[in-house]
Amino acid sequence: MSSVKKLDKIVADLVSSAPPGELAGVAENLNIILDGEQTSLVNHELEAHINESIAIYSDSYIVSKYNRDPSTSKYIDHVNKKLFNIDLATGKVIDVESYNDGGSVSYPSYFAGLVSKLEQYGEDHFPSSYAFTVIPGDNGQLDIIIVGQRLNNENFYTGQWKAHYKLSESQLVGDIKLDIHYYEDGNVRLNFDERAEESLAGPASGSSIVNAINKVESNATIKIMDQFNDLNQRSFKNLRRLLPVTRSKINWGKAIGNYRLGSDVVNSK
Amino acid sequence: MSYDKKFDASLDLLRRLNPQKVSAHLNDICTIVNDEELTQDLLSSVDVPLESRTCPDTGKEFLCCDYNRDGDSYRSPWSNKYVPAPSVNEDDPPPFPSDSLRQLETKANESFDIYRDLYYEGSGISSVYLWDTEDEETLDSFAGVVLLKKQTDDKSGSWDSIHVFEVIAEGSGSALYKVTSSVILDLSKTNLNLSGSLTRQLEQSSAFGSVNLETSHLVNLGTLIEKSEYNLRNLLQDVYFDKLKDIVMKDLRSDVSSQREDDERQSEVIKSLKEL
């Protein structure tokens, strides 16, 4: 027992492997396994994971370390000027109050325009739950977070599209993640992760920013589809044939040795 | 918490967590449940990618699972010997199938080696293990597992199939064959990863026919497992490529605006055709 893994590291590893939208269930399972004696550890790791990986609460609130208010440890919604907290057990937003930065935050002149363009972008491209937020930073930098999510547990799947962009001057740098969990009679997971960069075509404005986002996200979608096809046509097909070369099922029993005779002839050619 | 609740919660957790890391997650869960019996039950209930060993007698590779394990040793289906040789313990000798079952096991391994050649295009590893389920040690009722594993040459894909079956005597002339089949499929390309496992059950009552009992079992089991794996391969194609792609395009990020434009363009075309 020289290299015993610490409990907090194990809980952190398990929590970070949870599908988006299934965190409450994962926490419940962990609490049962741990005899309910480590609820504060489980909650702590859950919160750390949510802050690090970005989550969506009550369908429209973005929760992340980027919009966490250091003084109150609540989350700031700069778009709707709200402060809120989250309930880890129910996965809902609680304690919503209005947010007044007291003039400490500098919003760019195009902030309202960007918000309305992002709303339109959601309508155009995200058919399920959609949430976004814009977080003003120092020196005119902006963090933009976009999440599209579908929790369809009746049909055994959950999925999330999540993008985080940093805009400095006219350069947009983003990280796009796609995570889907399908679990009818099994457990199947899709993960896609891509870093993207794009220069704004023109001065920073609602349109130039959302156009750049649309471009990198459309490119990512095309890449996903290409890689899907490649995995299907090459990797999957090369693993196991649908039928043997003879195009018929095997003749089991004593005669099965005849196949070997045949293949030995082929291999020895 | 009760044993059952913890067992169910562990399985439910593994059903949710990323299947690509199932082996690591299973180890972690066993560490935190800290219960010998529960750990053993979890290890034998959860399918993980198969490991292989080389049989020192034949030089052939074979697959390892809970059913051919004794402590840290695994029985080779090619030589019927444990690798590495377990320490001698006369009170608790390692399990072996009875003579008649071992004879059937040898033939089943030969048959599934051919099956592997035909379906996995000459590559991969196969292993079959059988064990007695009754004290009489006859060929009327027994159980077993068929394992197959393959990785693509470029390492972009790996396949593990695990078919656990049971043969139950049904009086003279026939038996009930029940199989639970799982395939663990992992596919990776640049920054897209598809991984997981699907499980299905299949059972069939089959007559023995005019050949001897041993050959009848080989025919009936071979046919059933071939059918079950065929079904699962189709299901994997369905889920990994059709279902997941649909979720991306229809549920997560679609081009609603271009679809709208397409619809408008289409109605324009229809309108202009009507005006002709």
Coordinates of C-alpha atoms in Angstrom, one line a residue, chain A residues 11-261:
Chain A
V11 CA -13.7 11.9 -5.9
A12 CA -12.3 14.7 -8.1
D13 CA -11.4 12.2 -10.9
L14 CA -14.9 10.6 -10.7
V15 CA -16.8 13.9 -10.7
S16 CA -14.8 15.3 -13.6
S17 CA -15.8 12.3 -15.7
A18 CA -19.5 13.0 -15.2
P19 CA -21.6 13.9 -18.3
P20 CA -22.9 17.5 -18.3
G21 CA -26.4 17.6 -16.8
E22 CA -25.9 14.4 -14.7
L23 CA -23.8 15.9 -11.9
A24 CA -26.6 15.7 -9.3
G25 CA -27.0 12.0 -10.0
V26 CA -23.3 11.4 -9.8
A27 CA -23.1 13.2 -6.4
E28 CA -26.0 11.1 -5.1
N29 CA -24.2 7.9 -6.1
L30 CA -21.0 9.0 -4.5
N31 CA -22.7 9.9 -1.3
I32 CA -24.3 6.4 -1.1
I33 CA -20.9 4.7 -1.8
L34 CA -19.2 6.9 0.9
D35 CA -21.9 6.2 3.5
G36 CA -23.0 9.8 3.5
E37 CA -19.9 10.7 5.5
Q38 CA -18.2 12.8 2.9
T39 CA -20.9 15.1 1.7
S40 CA -18.9 18.3 2.1
L41 CA -15.9 16.8 0.2
V42 CA -18.3 15.6 -2.6
N43 CA -19.9 19.1 -2.7
H44 CA -16.5 20.8 -2.7
E45 CA -15.2 18.7 -5.7
L46 CA -18.5 19.2 -7.5
E47 CA -18.3 22.9 -7.2
A48 CA -14.7 23.0 -8.2
H49 CA -15.5 20.9 -11.3
I50 CA -18.5 23.2 -12.2
N51 CA -16.4 26.3 -11.9
E52 CA -13.6 24.9 -14.0
S53 CA -15.6 23.3 -16.7
I54 CA -18.6 25.8 -17.0
A55 CA -22.1 24.6 -16.4
I56 CA -25.7 25.7 -17.3
Y57 CA -28.2 26.0 -14.5
S58 CA -32.0 26.5 -14.6
D59 CA -31.8 26.3 -18.4
S60 CA -30.4 29.8 -18.9
Y61 CA -27.7 30.7 -16.2
I62 CA -24.0 30.2 -16.9
V63 CA -21.9 29.2 -13.9
S64 CA -18.1 29.3 -14.2
K65 CA -15.0 30.6 -12.5
Y66 CA -15.1 33.5 -15.0
N67 CA -18.3 35.1 -13.7
R68 CA -17.8 34.2 -10.0
D69 CA -17.9 37.3 -7.8
P70 CA -14.8 37.0 -5.6
S71 CA -16.3 39.0 -2.7
T72 CA -19.7 37.2 -2.3
S73 CA -18.7 33.9 -4.1
K74 CA -22.0 34.3 -6.0
Y75 CA -22.2 34.3 -9.7
I76 CA -22.6 37.5 -11.8
D77 CA -24.9 37.7 -14.8
H78 CA -23.6 40.8 -16.5
V79 CA -26.2 40.6 -19.2
N80 CA -29.2 40.8 -16.9
K81 CA -27.4 42.5 -14.1
K82 CA -28.1 39.8 -11.6
L83 CA -26.3 38.0 -8.8
F84 CA -27.2 34.4 -8.0
N85 CA -26.2 31.2 -6.3
I86 CA -26.7 27.5 -7.2
D87 CA -28.2 24.6 -5.3
L88 CA -25.9 21.6 -6.1
A89 CA -28.5 19.0 -5.0
T90 CA -31.4 20.3 -7.2
G91 CA -29.3 21.8 -10.0
K92 CA -31.3 25.0 -9.8
V93 CA -30.4 28.7 -9.5
I94 CA -31.3 30.2 -6.1
D95 CA -31.0 33.5 -4.2
V96 CA -31.3 35.7 -7.3
E97 CA -30.7 39.4 -6.6
S98 CA -30.0 42.5 -8.7
Y99 CA -26.3 43.3 -9.4
N100 CA -24.8 46.7 -9.1
D101 CA -21.1 46.9 -9.9
G102 CA -20.9 50.5 -8.6
G103 CA -19.1 51.6 -11.7
S104 CA -16.2 49.2 -11.2
V105 CA -17.0 47.2 -14.5
S106 CA -16.3 48.9 -17.8
Y107 CA -18.8 47.6 -20.5
P108 CA -17.7 48.2 -24.1
S109 CA -19.9 50.5 -26.2
Y110 CA -21.2 47.6 -28.3
F111 CA -22.2 45.5 -25.2
A112 CA -26.0 45.7 -25.8
G113 CA -25.5 45.1 -29.5
L114 CA -23.4 42.0 -28.8
V115 CA -26.0 40.7 -26.4
S116 CA -28.8 41.0 -29.0
K117 CA -26.6 39.4 -31.7
L118 CA -25.8 36.5 -29.4
E119 CA -29.6 36.0 -28.7
Q120 CA -30.3 35.8 -32.4
Y121 CA -27.3 33.5 -32.9
G122 CA -28.9 31.1 -30.3
E123 CA -32.2 31.1 -32.1
D124 CA -30.4 30.4 -35.4
H125 CA -28.2 27.6 -34.3
F126 CA -29.2 26.0 -31.0
P127 CA -32.5 24.1 -31.2
S128 CA -32.6 23.1 -27.5
S129 CA -31.7 24.9 -24.2
Y130 CA -29.4 27.8 -25.0
A131 CA -27.5 30.1 -22.7
F132 CA -24.8 32.6 -23.1
T133 CA -23.0 35.3 -21.1
V134 CA -20.5 38.1 -21.7
I135 CA -18.0 38.9 -19.0
P136 CA -16.1 42.2 -19.3
G137 CA -12.5 42.0 -18.1
D138 CA -9.5 44.3 -17.8
N139 CA -8.1 46.3 -20.7
G140 CA -11.2 45.9 -22.8
Q141 CA -10.9 42.1 -22.9
L142 CA -14.1 40.0 -23.0
D143 CA -15.0 36.5 -22.1
I144 CA -17.9 35.1 -24.0
I145 CA -19.5 31.7 -23.0
I146 CA -22.1 29.9 -25.1
V147 CA -23.8 26.7 -24.1
G148 CA -26.4 24.6 -25.9
Q149 CA -27.8 21.7 -24.0
R150 CA -30.3 18.9 -24.4
L151 CA -31.2 16.6 -21.5
N152 CA -33.4 13.9 -22.9
N153 CA -33.4 11.3 -20.2
E154 CA -36.7 9.8 -21.4
N155 CA -34.7 8.7 -24.5
F156 CA -31.6 7.9 -22.5
Y157 CA -29.3 10.7 -23.7
T158 CA -27.9 14.0 -22.6
G159 CA -25.7 16.3 -24.6
Q160 CA -23.9 19.7 -24.4
W161 CA -22.2 22.1 -26.8
K162 CA -20.0 24.5 -24.9
A163 CA -17.7 27.2 -26.2
H164 CA -15.6 29.7 -24.3
Y165 CA -14.1 32.7 -26.2
K166 CA -11.6 35.3 -25.1
L167 CA -11.6 38.5 -27.1
S168 CA -8.6 40.8 -27.0
E169 CA -8.7 43.7 -29.4
S170 CA -9.7 42.0 -32.7
Q171 CA -8.5 38.5 -31.9
L172 CA -10.9 35.8 -30.8
V173 CA -9.5 32.7 -29.2
G174 CA -11.9 29.9 -28.3
D175 CA -12.3 26.4 -26.9
I176 CA -15.2 24.4 -28.3
K177 CA -16.3 21.2 -26.5
L178 CA -19.0 18.7 -27.4
D179 CA -20.0 16.1 -24.9
I180 CA -22.8 13.5 -25.5
H181 CA -23.8 10.7 -23.3
Y182 CA -26.0 7.9 -24.6
Y183 CA -27.0 5.1 -22.2
E184 CA -29.8 2.9 -23.4
D185 CA -28.6 -0.7 -22.5
G186 CA -25.0 0.6 -22.3
N187 CA -22.9 3.6 -21.8
V188 CA -21.6 5.5 -24.9
R189 CA -19.8 8.8 -24.8
L190 CA -18.8 11.3 -27.5
N191 CA -16.2 13.9 -26.7
F192 CA -14.9 16.6 -29.1
D193 CA -12.5 19.3 -28.1
E194 CA -11.1 21.9 -30.3
R195 CA -9.2 25.2 -29.9
A196 CA -10.0 27.8 -32.5
E197 CA -8.7 31.2 -33.4
E198 CA -10.3 33.9 -35.6
S199 CA -9.6 37.5 -36.4
L200 CA -12.5 39.9 -36.5
A201 CA -13.4 41.2 -39.9
G202 CA -13.5 44.9 -39.0
P203 CA -13.7 46.8 -35.7
A204 CA -15.1 45.0 -32.7
S205 CA -18.9 45.1 -32.8
G206 CA -21.8 42.8 -32.1
S207 CA -21.9 41.7 -35.7
S208 CA -18.1 41.2 -36.2
I209 CA -17.8 39.2 -33.0
V210 CA -20.8 36.9 -33.6
N211 CA -19.8 36.4 -37.3
A212 CA -16.4 35.2 -36.1
I213 CA -18.0 32.9 -33.6
N214 CA -20.3 31.5 -36.2
K215 CA -17.4 30.9 -38.5
V216 CA -15.3 28.9 -36.0
E217 CA -18.4 27.0 -34.8
S218 CA -19.6 26.1 -38.3
N219 CA -16.0 24.9 -39.1
A220 CA -16.0 22.8 -35.9
T221 CA -19.4 21.2 -36.9
I222 CA -18.0 20.3 -40.3
K223 CA -14.9 18.8 -38.7
I224 CA -17.0 16.7 -36.4
M225 CA -19.0 15.3 -39.3
D226 CA -15.8 14.6 -41.3
Q227 CA -14.3 12.8 -38.4
F228 CA -17.5 10.9 -37.8
N229 CA -17.4 9.6 -41.4
D230 CA -13.8 8.7 -41.2
L231 CA -14.2 6.7 -38.0
N232 CA -17.2 4.9 -39.5
Q233 CA -15.7 4.2 -42.9
R234 CA -12.2 3.3 -41.8
S235 CA -11.8 2.5 -38.1
F236 CA -15.1 0.8 -37.5
K237 CA -15.2 -1.1 -40.8
N238 CA -11.6 -2.3 -40.2
L239 CA -12.4 -3.8 -36.8
R240 CA -15.0 -6.4 -37.6
R241 CA -16.6 -7.4 -40.8
L242 CA -20.4 -7.5 -41.1
L243 CA -20.1 -10.9 -42.7
P244 CA -17.1 -13.1 -43.7
V245 CA -15.7 -12.7 -47.3
T246 CA -18.0 -15.5 -48.3
R247 CA -20.9 -13.2 -47.6
S248 CA -22.7 -15.9 -45.6
K249 CA -22.8 -16.9 -42.0
I250 CA -20.5 -19.6 -40.8
N251 CA -21.1 -23.3 -41.3
W252 CA -20.5 -24.4 -37.7
G253 CA -19.6 -28.0 -36.7
K254 CA -17.1 -30.4 -38.0
A255 CA -16.9 -28.7 -41.4
I256 CA -15.7 -25.5 -39.9
G257 CA -12.1 -26.8 -40.4
N258 CA -12.7 -26.4 -44.2
Y259 CA -12.5 -22.6 -43.8
R260 CA -9.0 -22.9 -42.3
L261 CA -7.9 -25.1 -45.3

